[in-house]
Structures are given as structure tokens and as C-alpha cells.
Amino acid sequence: MIEDNLYKFLKYYSKSPQWVKSISGRFYRMLPLSLRYGKVYTEYAKLLEKSQWWPKEKLEEYQWRKLDTLLKHAYENVPYYRRIFNERGIKPKDIQNFDDFRKIPFLNRETVINHRDELVAINYPKSKLLYMTTGGTMGRPIGMYYLKGVERSRELAFMTSLWSRVGYKIGDKLIVLRGNVIPSSSKGIYWEYEPIKNRLILSVYHMTEENLPLYIEQIGKFQPKFIHTYPSAITILARFMRENSIEPFSSVKAILCSSEAFYPGQRKLIEDAFRCRVFSWYGHGEVTTLAGECEYSKDYHIFSEYGFTELIDVEGEVINRGRILGEIVGTGFESWAMPFIRYRTEDFAEYSDKKCECGRKYRLLKRVEGRWLQEMIVTRKENLISITALNMHSNVFDNVKQFQFYQDKKGEVIFNIICRDSYTERNTRYIRKELLKKLGNDVDLQIRFVDKIPRTKSGKYRFLIQKLPIKFGDEQCYS
């Protein structure tokens, strides 16, 4: 009941005028965290305070209990898994350990896209489900269902625990420099204060040389403790600060970076400009795997309490030792509405065999690669827009089978679409409208319908084919 009431409140809040948001936001921040974020958040926050220091054996015991419960639920309530298990003669009782778990076939993006309805649990009413999509950075967005009051509350608990490693607490002043659209940007105001979370949101779509002094001014006035951003966006700001001898903001304790990989030299440029720690992590919308840095190390610590993570080689065999690059396969522990079991993420990583001095017994990833490889769209004014910022977490692309951006001229972008049978002209207008909200009037958008979108030599799809050189500081990078 608490979760439902808060969901209704947040839905009303998002549509309210700013003065209403300011009043309700202050009131909301006065409530205890248990009321603000509900039972799931509270339980996981308490768990993570203790479990991050558990020995390896206790973490594995916890993981097995979670997997066992999830497999029984999937077999009893999810048509896809009941069919797959029966076809292979598998019952949940046959899976008694992690080796047995590998009998379950992998789940991939194509299967999720083509069998989405069959993957939805039948024991929850539609009123309890929340429809979401991944950003589609591989050109194939996935539609999925979360259980209201579960996945997002759990995610908040984990992210708060993760960020606490560099001192973050809920309510700290936060700058957000990601994919948010600012309604007032057409009036030259590229920021918006969000009282409910005490954060100032800045537009990543208007970071031109002319506008960056305004960004510097707003950050200085707001005096944030942390900046949550894409590496590409904060690099633009860091380079501007360096080139114009702008002093770092004394209030900023850490730069929180995600959703993209770092190019060589980027992290150093950011840390030199801001004179504070850059803190990074890995996660995705399918909520199967979460891993992040710690206070002492830049290795990614895999949260054992979040899901069960495997690395596999090109033959699909599980990798258990370091120095071998493998694909990340994840199983999320709280995906009750739509379980992702042994899900192939199409991201790649390499284990580290080190033991971290932080004392946590989590498995470590030395590096993460794959679909995070940065790609940028270049506007007429040579402003850079990260493709990550163009992600749509809505139904914009529901009638699109596959898509891809292509650019070979500044300020011009071609958007190639493979349509589903249900696609109509109305979808074209909707897509154009939503993309132009983010691209702005400094980019001409051409929508083109195609029958095929080519793969890379390694067999992957690319979200953007970029033929222009992208310059970061003194380096030029090509897609």
C-alpha cells in the first residue's frame, strides 16, 4: 500500500508546476527513508550494510537461496521457462548447485524481443506491472516489465550503497548531466532543479562553447557534493575548464560516471580538472548484474546480492579465471515480473584475480567492454551529443524491429529503421518528435526505411555508424 501511494504521488509530482514541486519536494525529503522508498528499499539497505562484509561462503549460500526461489517461481509462473524446462526434461528440483544451474540454456536479446509476452509472469495483475525499455544502444531496445515497488526500490538501495563508498548520502546535493530533456531549453535555460531529490539537472544537448559558462555558473551557485554524468559529457566540461583556467568546485567530492566506457586519458583529464575522484560502475536496464569500484580500487566489484554473474567464452563455456575476456551473463534476483535467467548481455569483461584491500569478498572485474564504446553525434556547431543520451525508456520504438544512426556530415544524421508490420506513419511522427527533443535544432534528422542493417565484422550491431573524427581534448577518436 505504501509503494502504491508513493507511486501515485510521484506520478502527480512529475506533472506539477515548479512551485508545487518545491513545496512537495521539501515535505517529501522530511519523510523517513522507509516511508519514502518502501519495504524493499529498507530491507536491501539493511542487508547491504552487513552482507558486503560477509565471507565468500556466506555470499554463495545467499546466492543459491535466491536462485532456487527464482527458478521455482519461473517454472510455476512464467510460460517461457515452463516450456523450455519441459522441452529439456528439467525440473527445478533437478538443479541442486551452481554446476546444475548451467544446464539452463542462455537467454539472449532476440529471444526476449520475440517472446516478451511469454516471459511475463502470470501470477501478477497488470496493475502491478511497470513497462520499461532498455536504451537500445545496440540498436535493438528491449521492452520489459518491472514489478512496481520492487526493482526500482532495490536499485536505489544498491546504488546508494555503491555511491556511499565515496561518501554519498541520500539528499546530498547532486548535479545530473545525463539524458534528461529540460523543457525550458528552448528559452535558453538549460537546467532544472528537482526538489524531491535535491538535484540540479543540466542538459547534455546544449553544451556549446557559448553555453558552457552558464553551466559553470549554475554548478558554482548550486555547490553540489557530487556530479552524476556520462564520461563524454563531463569530459566536455572538464576540457572547457582546463582551456579557460577555471578552478575546480571545492564542494564536489566525486564525479559519478556510468553508461559509457572511458577513452584513454579521459579519467585523468576529469580528475585533473575537478581535483576529485572519478567513480565508475557497470549496470544495465535488464537488472541482472551490477558491479562498481570501491574506495581503494578501480576494479569493478560484482554485487553478489544483486544477481548471479557468469563470464562465458566464444563456445559458451563458463570462465572462472582471470586474464580471459568473456561475455557477461547475468541472472537478476528480483525480476519477478519478467525473469532474466542466464541472460547474455553482449557486454564483455575480464576477471581480476586480485584481492581488494577494501575487504569485500566480491568477485572483481578488471575491465568492462562492449556496447558501452562511446559514440558521439556532431552538431553543426560542433557540439557533441552522446548516443547514450538518445536512449528512450518508453514505447517510442515499440513498432521498430531495429534501428541505427548514421553520420558522415556535421549537423546531419540519418536514422535507419527496420519496421515491424504494425508500424504506421504515426510512429514516424512520434519518433521524429521525441528524437528532435534531444537533438535540438542544430541537427537535421532524416528518417530512412531499410530492409537490413549490417553487422560489424565481429557480428554485432552498432547503435551509431560515425564517420566523423571525434576529438576529446588533444586526442582524436574514431568509431
XYZ file of C-alpha atoms in Angstrom:
479
model
C 0.000 0.000 0.000
C 2.849 2.419 0.826
C 4.507 1.725 -2.518
C 1.233 2.264 -4.426
C 0.538 5.564 -2.688
C 4.061 6.816 -3.291
C 3.865 5.782 -6.938
C 0.674 7.851 -7.302
C 2.320 10.789 -5.512
C 5.376 10.691 -7.782
C 3.175 10.477 -10.871
C 1.281 13.594 -9.730
C 4.520 15.332 -8.755
C 6.095 14.858 -12.196
C 3.232 16.771 -13.849
C 3.095 19.603 -11.303
C 4.294 23.202 -11.793
C 7.656 24.078 -10.264
C 6.262 25.878 -7.208
C 4.221 22.785 -6.297
C 7.300 20.599 -6.814
C 9.342 22.835 -4.492
C 6.818 22.589 -1.651
C 6.058 18.881 -2.043
C 9.735 18.082 -2.587
C 10.776 19.662 0.712
C 7.978 17.803 2.511
C 8.925 14.521 0.846
C 12.586 14.817 1.890
C 11.491 15.162 5.517
C 9.900 11.696 5.499
C 11.885 8.694 6.808
C 13.589 6.669 4.076
C 11.429 3.671 4.997
C 8.301 5.661 4.062
C 9.835 7.360 1.035
C 11.132 4.229 -0.633
C 9.189 1.378 0.944
C 9.803 -2.080 2.340
C 12.043 -3.428 -0.446
C 14.427 -0.473 -0.206
C 14.613 -0.739 3.590
C 15.265 -4.486 3.566
C 18.039 -4.235 0.982
C 19.642 -1.195 2.605
C 19.871 -3.086 5.903
C 21.112 -6.227 4.162
C 23.905 -4.430 2.276
C 25.230 -2.779 5.434
C 26.154 -6.262 6.647
C 26.397 -8.500 3.600
C 29.121 -6.516 1.834
C 31.457 -7.783 4.567
C 30.305 -11.408 4.518
C 32.829 -14.164 3.724
C 32.718 -15.730 0.271
C 30.954 -18.876 1.520
C 28.072 -16.914 3.049
C 27.651 -14.847 -0.118
C 27.453 -18.018 -2.219
C 24.927 -19.516 0.192
C 22.791 -16.381 -0.179
C 23.048 -16.540 -3.964
C 21.964 -20.150 -4.088
C 18.867 -19.471 -1.948
C 17.908 -16.638 -4.298
C 18.472 -18.735 -7.427
C 16.495 -21.655 -6.031
C 13.500 -19.426 -5.247
C 13.705 -17.699 -8.652
C 13.831 -20.975 -10.599
C 10.771 -22.350 -8.817
C 8.893 -19.116 -9.496
C 9.912 -19.100 -13.165
C 8.827 -22.709 -13.711
C 5.500 -22.274 -11.951
C 4.532 -18.842 -13.300
C 6.444 -17.963 -16.489
C 5.190 -19.765 -19.642
C 8.501 -19.417 -21.487
C 10.538 -21.095 -18.751
C 7.989 -23.845 -18.150
C 8.136 -24.676 -21.873
C 11.963 -24.511 -22.047
C 12.412 -26.622 -18.914
C 9.909 -29.235 -20.086
C 11.498 -29.450 -23.546
C 14.814 -30.272 -21.889
C 13.379 -32.556 -19.253
C 14.479 -30.217 -16.433
C 12.608 -29.555 -13.197
C 13.704 -27.002 -10.563
C 14.323 -29.856 -8.111
C 16.953 -31.232 -10.533
C 19.066 -28.081 -10.118
C 20.875 -28.534 -6.824
C 24.060 -26.493 -7.270
C 25.801 -23.956 -9.484
C 27.023 -26.674 -11.878
C 23.449 -27.897 -12.376
C 22.398 -24.298 -12.982
C 24.462 -24.310 -16.184
C 22.022 -26.836 -17.685
C 19.629 -23.929 -18.208
C 20.007 -22.504 -21.729
C 21.116 -18.927 -22.248
C 18.597 -16.147 -22.832
C 19.502 -13.572 -25.484
C 18.146 -10.251 -26.710
C 16.407 -11.720 -29.755
C 14.543 -14.229 -27.601
C 13.391 -11.512 -25.208
C 12.206 -9.336 -28.104
C 10.417 -12.186 -29.891
C 8.936 -13.890 -26.802
C 8.310 -10.956 -24.475
C 4.695 -11.827 -23.617
C 5.639 -15.434 -22.896
C 8.337 -14.223 -20.474
C 5.901 -12.269 -18.287
C 4.842 -13.988 -15.050
C 1.125 -14.844 -14.990
C 0.694 -14.542 -11.207
C 0.763 -10.712 -11.171
C -2.099 -8.473 -12.342
C -1.247 -5.865 -14.974
C -1.881 -3.113 -12.416
C 1.236 -4.297 -10.557
C 3.475 -4.141 -13.633
C 5.544 -1.216 -14.876
C 6.580 -1.214 -18.546
C 10.130 -0.113 -19.305
C 12.558 -0.358 -22.199
C 16.316 -0.525 -22.332
C 18.044 2.302 -24.120
C 18.759 0.158 -27.165
C 22.416 1.129 -27.522
C 22.898 -1.893 -29.769
C 20.047 -0.723 -31.999
C 17.597 -3.229 -30.512
C 15.734 -1.851 -27.480
C 14.119 -4.425 -25.201
C 10.650 -3.926 -23.739
C 10.264 -5.456 -20.293
C 8.147 -5.349 -17.174
C 9.217 -4.447 -13.655
C 7.159 -5.175 -10.580
C 6.061 -1.872 -9.050
C 7.811 -1.170 -5.785
C 10.444 -3.865 -6.284
C 13.106 -3.426 -8.998
C 13.467 0.344 -8.733
C 13.417 0.337 -4.926
C 16.054 -2.390 -4.875
C 18.113 -0.485 -7.459
C 18.097 2.605 -5.264
C 19.330 0.617 -2.271
C 22.214 -0.848 -4.260
C 23.178 2.441 -5.910
C 23.105 4.254 -2.567
C 25.335 1.553 -1.069
C 27.657 1.788 -4.078
C 27.928 5.578 -4.023
C 28.403 5.574 -0.253
C 31.904 4.231 -0.927
C 32.845 7.784 -1.934
C 30.743 9.444 0.774
C 27.328 9.911 -0.858
C 24.145 10.013 1.263
C 20.561 10.332 0.014
C 19.671 14.022 -0.017
C 23.173 15.286 -0.813
C 23.213 17.981 -3.481
C 23.661 16.295 -6.837
C 24.246 17.584 -10.367
C 22.805 15.313 -13.094
C 24.416 15.628 -16.530
C 22.851 12.777 -18.477
C 19.991 12.231 -20.947
C 17.292 14.370 -19.339
C 15.319 16.767 -21.535
C 14.934 20.251 -19.997
C 11.560 21.781 -21.008
C 12.879 25.357 -20.729
C 15.870 24.782 -23.033
C 14.026 26.467 -25.930
C 14.133 29.638 -23.812
C 17.876 29.386 -23.207
C 17.534 27.856 -19.737
C 19.385 24.535 -19.800
C 18.878 23.453 -16.195
C 16.073 22.455 -13.873
C 16.042 21.950 -10.114
C 14.351 18.791 -8.855
C 13.418 19.401 -5.199
C 12.285 15.877 -4.404
C 15.830 14.553 -4.871
C 17.690 17.797 -4.233
C 19.404 17.656 -7.593
C 20.068 20.127 -10.397
C 19.605 18.607 -13.849
C 21.689 20.057 -16.690
C 21.070 19.406 -20.377
C 23.691 17.382 -22.251
C 22.228 18.576 -25.550
C 23.333 22.207 -25.359
C 26.957 22.010 -24.194
C 28.334 24.500 -26.717
C 31.261 26.855 -26.166
C 28.741 29.702 -25.837
C 26.649 27.888 -23.222
C 29.322 26.252 -21.075
C 29.960 29.408 -18.992
C 26.292 29.185 -17.943
C 26.841 25.576 -16.851
C 29.885 26.613 -14.817
C 27.865 29.409 -13.212
C 24.973 27.109 -12.262
C 27.277 24.472 -10.763
C 29.030 27.165 -8.759
C 25.744 28.509 -7.410
C 24.323 25.097 -6.580
C 27.501 23.857 -4.832
C 26.883 20.126 -5.352
C 28.698 17.402 -3.470
C 28.528 15.006 -6.422
C 28.051 15.052 -10.195
C 26.264 12.102 -11.841
C 27.162 12.071 -15.507
C 28.211 10.331 -18.701
C 32.013 10.285 -19.173
C 31.552 12.046 -22.531
C 29.541 14.909 -21.027
C 31.841 15.590 -18.088
C 34.846 15.391 -20.443
C 33.437 18.295 -22.457
C 33.064 20.321 -19.269
C 36.497 19.311 -17.945
C 38.198 20.281 -21.191
C 36.463 23.667 -21.148
C 37.585 24.239 -17.556
C 41.174 23.348 -18.418
C 41.286 25.517 -21.543
C 39.825 28.501 -19.695
C 41.794 28.046 -16.439
C 38.614 27.581 -14.396
C 39.258 26.499 -10.829
C 37.620 23.256 -9.622
C 34.480 23.396 -7.499
C 35.505 22.970 -3.883
C 32.155 21.421 -2.911
C 32.442 18.459 -5.339
C 33.673 15.289 -3.623
C 33.415 12.833 -6.526
C 32.328 12.504 -10.156
C 29.908 9.566 -10.555
C 30.284 8.172 -14.095
C 28.325 5.406 -15.807
C 26.693 4.185 -19.054
C 29.847 4.628 -21.175
C 33.414 3.424 -21.184
C 36.353 5.779 -20.761
C 38.672 6.615 -23.608
C 42.401 6.683 -22.699
C 43.211 9.903 -20.899
C 39.606 10.859 -20.138
C 39.636 9.856 -16.484
C 42.878 11.754 -15.852
C 41.543 14.847 -17.628
C 38.394 14.822 -15.477
C 40.251 14.225 -12.214
C 42.787 16.954 -13.026
C 40.057 19.477 -13.834
C 37.867 18.718 -10.812
C 40.633 17.547 -8.438
C 38.488 14.769 -7.040
C 37.809 11.065 -7.534
C 36.095 9.740 -10.660
C 33.911 6.821 -9.559
C 32.544 4.353 -12.120
C 30.325 1.266 -12.237
C 28.631 -1.174 -14.612
C 24.915 -1.991 -14.815
C 22.073 -2.215 -17.297
C 18.298 -1.919 -17.632
C 17.800 -5.680 -17.610
C 18.896 -5.559 -13.931
C 20.870 -8.809 -13.900
C 24.361 -7.585 -12.975
C 25.742 -4.639 -11.024
C 29.431 -4.009 -10.348
C 31.323 -0.931 -9.239
C 34.592 0.476 -7.988
C 35.368 0.790 -4.290
C 37.180 3.276 -2.061
C 40.595 1.863 -2.955
C 40.387 0.234 -6.362
C 39.255 0.870 -9.941
C 38.374 -2.819 -10.340
C 34.639 -3.444 -10.566
C 33.279 -5.348 -7.530
C 30.345 -7.576 -8.587
C 27.441 -7.352 -6.124
C 26.735 -10.977 -5.128
C 23.404 -9.905 -3.582
C 22.152 -8.337 -6.834
C 22.297 -11.329 -9.151
C 24.365 -14.268 -10.299
C 27.021 -13.247 -12.823
C 28.962 -15.516 -15.174
C 31.529 -14.919 -17.910
C 31.464 -17.203 -20.941
C 33.877 -17.754 -23.818
C 33.054 -17.960 -27.543
C 31.985 -21.596 -27.118
C 29.584 -20.730 -24.312
C 31.797 -22.312 -21.661
C 31.986 -20.640 -18.257
C 35.215 -18.747 -17.469
C 36.445 -18.901 -13.881
C 39.943 -17.420 -14.034
C 41.374 -14.024 -14.833
C 43.026 -12.572 -17.949
C 40.401 -14.038 -20.299
C 37.873 -11.741 -21.939
C 34.357 -13.185 -21.826
C 30.749 -12.166 -22.336
C 28.819 -11.150 -19.212
C 25.873 -13.449 -18.488
C 23.567 -12.344 -15.695
C 20.603 -13.614 -13.663
C 18.745 -10.965 -11.665
C 17.402 -11.969 -8.265
C 14.329 -9.692 -8.091
C 12.970 -9.844 -11.658
C 9.739 -11.499 -10.562
C 7.533 -9.916 -13.232
C 9.823 -10.921 -16.098
C 12.780 -13.094 -15.063
C 16.046 -12.847 -16.968
C 17.863 -16.129 -16.315
C 21.353 -16.643 -17.779
C 20.897 -13.553 -19.917
C 23.636 -12.808 -22.475
C 24.273 -9.068 -22.126
C 26.540 -8.655 -25.186
C 28.941 -6.803 -22.887
C 32.395 -8.206 -22.226
C 34.641 -8.259 -19.182
C 37.714 -9.869 -17.691
C 38.065 -11.191 -14.156
C 40.741 -9.868 -11.856
C 42.416 -12.422 -9.611
C 43.425 -9.795 -7.063
C 42.046 -9.482 -3.551
C 40.953 -5.927 -2.856
C 42.240 -4.145 0.224
C 38.703 -2.866 0.944
C 37.988 -6.282 2.484
C 34.871 -7.144 0.477
C 34.821 -10.697 -0.888
C 33.059 -9.871 -4.136
C 34.411 -11.187 -7.443
C 36.311 -8.464 -9.326
C 36.203 -7.397 -12.968
C 39.420 -5.908 -14.299
C 37.753 -4.220 -17.258
C 34.387 -3.978 -18.966
C 33.987 -3.539 -22.715
C 31.333 -3.949 -25.365
C 28.306 -1.915 -26.239
C 29.461 0.911 -23.970
C 32.063 2.018 -26.518
C 31.484 5.760 -26.793
C 29.965 7.222 -29.912
C 29.043 10.848 -30.408
C 26.851 12.827 -32.790
C 28.422 16.082 -34.018
C 26.105 19.078 -34.417
C 26.588 21.950 -36.890
C 28.256 23.998 -34.150
C 30.492 21.000 -33.358
C 28.656 20.362 -30.116
C 28.918 16.671 -29.148
C 25.846 14.632 -28.173
C 26.465 11.198 -26.696
C 24.333 8.468 -28.247
C 23.678 7.275 -24.705
C 21.701 10.473 -24.177
C 19.398 9.491 -27.062
C 18.202 6.359 -25.281
C 14.415 6.133 -24.931
C 12.945 4.393 -21.872
C 9.410 4.457 -23.260
C 7.319 2.975 -26.081
C 8.808 5.212 -28.806
C 10.381 2.309 -30.691
C 7.839 -0.424 -29.923
C 6.893 -0.797 -33.600
C 10.505 -0.713 -34.778
C 12.274 -4.009 -35.308
C 15.746 -2.463 -35.392
C 17.357 0.934 -35.873
C 20.693 2.633 -36.359
C 22.045 6.184 -36.581
C 24.472 7.103 -39.347
C 26.518 10.307 -39.645
C 29.105 11.446 -42.170
C 28.389 15.217 -42.137
C 28.333 17.659 -39.237
C 24.813 18.585 -38.204
C 23.189 15.848 -40.290
C 22.046 12.465 -39.024
C 20.319 9.626 -40.837
C 18.116 7.375 -38.722
C 17.707 3.965 -40.394
C 14.660 1.925 -39.397
C 13.536 -1.641 -39.991
C 9.778 -1.551 -39.357
C 7.502 -4.090 -37.768
C 4.266 -4.948 -39.567
C 2.416 -2.777 -37.043
C 4.429 0.348 -37.964
C 2.451 3.369 -39.267
C 3.094 6.956 -40.295
C 2.023 7.957 -36.810
C 5.100 6.146 -35.472
C 7.319 8.191 -37.805
C 5.910 11.452 -36.456
C 6.283 10.238 -32.870
C 9.892 9.118 -33.360
C 10.854 12.368 -35.082
C 9.243 14.441 -32.341
C 10.962 12.570 -29.488
C 14.399 12.460 -31.133
C 14.322 16.165 -32.006
C 13.562 16.967 -28.365
C 17.043 15.653 -27.644
C 18.898 16.533 -30.829
C 17.551 20.100 -30.893
C 17.576 22.416 -33.897
C 21.325 22.097 -34.508
C 20.936 18.701 -36.197
C 18.944 17.803 -39.315
C 17.272 14.418 -38.904
C 16.439 12.220 -41.875
C 14.407 9.067 -41.240
C 15.075 6.323 -43.747
C 13.385 2.922 -44.038
C 15.640 -0.036 -44.826
C 15.318 -3.805 -45.120
C 18.635 -4.623 -43.498
C 21.096 -3.090 -41.066
C 24.608 -4.555 -41.443
C 26.573 -6.064 -38.592
C 30.171 -5.301 -37.695
C 32.927 -7.788 -38.570
C 32.537 -9.295 -35.101
C 28.843 -9.885 -35.727
C 27.490 -7.044 -33.599
C 25.060 -4.284 -34.370
C 26.143 -0.693 -33.774
C 23.817 1.999 -32.479
C 25.726 4.652 -34.451
C 27.911 4.424 -37.528
C 30.047 7.534 -37.114
C 32.303 8.518 -39.998
C 33.496 11.784 -38.458
C 36.520 12.035 -36.134
C 35.592 12.769 -32.515
C 38.013 14.945 -30.588
C 38.460 14.644 -26.824
C 40.997 17.145 -25.596
C 44.183 16.589 -27.583
C 43.117 13.161 -28.890
C 41.036 12.202 -31.895
C 38.945 9.036 -31.705
C 37.072 7.215 -34.442
C 34.165 4.799 -34.157
